[in-house]
Amino acid sequence: VGLFMGSAATIKWTGVSVILAYALAGFVLYLVMRALGEMLYVDPSVGSFANYATKYIHPLAGYLTVLGECISVGYGWYIRNNCSWFVSRLLVSRRSKLGNRRCCVSNTNIS
């Protein structure tokens, strides 16, 4: 299923061009991964790929790479913690509304 899940409407609307766009994007990603593999082979260093951006492009490129990664990880952490808080509050409020009913899975009280 993967990449084409839900893209039937897009393929119907645009025709073969969207498949060519997927192929082009996949080929570019393949080239980027090959380039990262070559850099890792030539200069095996400890760190992330931001080290290669700093060393081979510009220190600003490395800084922006690390900044983007930190924002991405921080946003994921924020969403994960707030969603878990919301779900736990929702479940606690639902359990309190059930009162002393017995659970159908086991013979224990829910509250």
Short mmCIF file of C-alpha atoms in Angstrom, two decimals:
data_model
loop_
_atom_site.label_atom_id
_atom_site.label_comp_id
_atom_site.label_asym_id
_atom_site.label_seq_id
_atom_site.Cartn_x
_atom_site.Cartn_y
_atom_site.Cartn_z
CA VAL A 1 0.00 0.00 0.00
CA GLY A 2 2.59 2.57 1.19
CA LEU A 3 3.17 5.53 -1.10
CA PHE A 4 0.10 5.16 -3.29
CA MET A 5 -2.39 4.81 -0.42
CA GLY A 6 -5.07 7.40 -1.02
CA SER A 7 -3.49 8.79 -4.18
CA ALA A 8 -6.02 7.27 -6.60
CA ALA A 9 -7.88 10.57 -6.84
CA THR A 10 -4.61 12.39 -7.56
CA ILE A 11 -3.66 9.90 -10.25
CA LYS A 12 -7.16 10.16 -11.73
CA TRP A 13 -6.94 13.96 -11.73
CA THR A 14 -3.41 14.37 -13.11
CA GLY A 15 -2.79 11.14 -14.96
CA VAL A 16 0.71 9.76 -15.45
CA SER A 17 2.46 12.99 -14.41
CA VAL A 18 2.07 12.30 -10.68
CA ILE A 19 3.71 8.89 -11.09
CA LEU A 20 6.60 10.58 -12.90
CA ALA A 21 6.84 13.13 -10.07
CA TYR A 22 6.97 10.30 -7.49
CA ALA A 23 9.70 8.60 -9.53
CA LEU A 24 11.71 11.82 -9.83
CA ALA A 25 11.44 12.53 -6.09
CA GLY A 26 12.47 8.95 -5.31
CA PHE A 27 15.48 9.23 -7.63
CA VAL A 28 16.59 12.50 -5.99
CA LEU A 29 16.26 10.91 -2.54
CA TYR A 30 18.30 7.95 -3.78
CA LEU A 31 21.05 10.31 -4.94
CA VAL A 32 21.05 12.17 -1.61
CA MET A 33 21.36 8.90 0.31
CA ARG A 34 24.21 7.77 -1.98
CA ALA A 35 25.98 11.09 -1.39
CA LEU A 36 25.60 10.74 2.38
CA GLY A 37 26.93 7.19 2.17
CA GLU A 38 29.97 8.36 0.19
CA MET A 39 30.69 11.13 2.71
CA LEU A 40 30.39 8.64 5.54
CA TYR A 41 32.81 6.31 3.78
CA VAL A 42 35.40 9.04 3.10
CA ASP A 43 35.10 10.82 6.46
CA PRO A 44 33.68 8.55 9.19
CA SER A 45 33.11 10.91 12.11
CA VAL A 46 30.93 10.85 15.17
CA GLY A 47 27.88 13.08 14.93
CA SER A 48 24.94 13.71 12.69
CA PHE A 49 24.78 14.69 9.05
CA ALA A 50 24.87 18.32 10.20
CA ASN A 51 28.60 17.82 10.68
CA TYR A 52 28.94 17.24 6.95
CA ALA A 53 26.89 20.35 6.20
CA THR A 54 29.17 22.36 8.49
CA LYS A 55 32.38 20.93 7.08
CA TYR A 56 31.62 20.76 3.36
CA ILE A 57 29.07 23.53 2.74
CA HIS A 58 29.17 26.30 5.34
CA PRO A 59 28.86 26.61 9.13
CA LEU A 60 25.52 28.35 8.63
CA ALA A 61 24.20 25.30 6.73
CA GLY A 62 25.18 23.06 9.65
CA TYR A 63 23.57 25.43 12.12
CA LEU A 64 20.32 25.55 10.14
CA THR A 65 20.32 21.76 9.85
CA VAL A 66 20.64 21.35 13.62
CA LEU A 67 18.07 24.07 14.23
CA GLY A 68 15.55 22.37 11.94
CA GLU A 69 16.15 19.04 13.63
CA CYS A 70 15.70 20.56 17.10
CA ILE A 71 12.46 22.26 16.07
CA SER A 72 11.19 19.01 14.55
CA VAL A 73 12.02 16.94 17.64
CA GLY A 74 10.71 19.62 20.01
CA TYR A 75 7.43 19.90 18.16
CA GLY A 76 7.01 16.11 18.20
CA TRP A 77 7.71 16.04 21.93
CA TYR A 78 5.18 18.84 22.52
CA ILE A 79 2.45 17.10 20.53
CA ARG A 80 3.11 13.71 22.12
CA ASN A 81 2.98 15.06 25.67
CA ASN A 82 -0.08 17.25 25.16
CA CYS A 83 -2.01 14.55 23.33
CA SER A 84 -1.26 11.99 26.03
CA TRP A 85 -2.39 14.48 28.67
CA PHE A 86 -5.62 15.13 26.75
CA VAL A 87 -6.35 11.42 26.27
CA SER A 88 -5.66 10.61 29.92
CA ARG A 89 -7.99 13.42 31.05
CA LEU A 90 -10.65 12.19 28.64
CA LEU A 91 -10.39 8.64 29.97
CA VAL A 92 -10.44 9.77 33.61
CA SER A 93 -13.54 11.89 33.05
CA ARG A 94 -15.26 9.02 31.21
CA ARG A 95 -14.45 6.54 33.99
CA SER A 96 -15.85 8.88 36.60
CA LYS A 97 -19.14 9.13 34.67
CA LEU A 98 -19.52 5.35 34.60
CA GLY A 99 -19.86 5.21 38.35
CA ASN A 100 -19.85 1.78 39.99
CA ARG A 101 -20.80 -0.24 36.91
CA ARG A 102 -18.99 -3.47 36.41
CA CYS A 103 -16.63 -3.93 33.51
CA CYS A 104 -17.81 -6.43 30.92
CA VAL A 105 -14.31 -7.84 30.35
CA SER A 106 -13.63 -8.76 33.94
CA ASN A 107 -15.72 -8.85 37.09
CA THR A 108 -14.04 -5.88 38.70
CA ASN A 109 -15.42 -2.43 39.37
CA ILE A 110 -14.35 0.25 36.90
CA SER A 111 -14.08 3.12 39.36
#
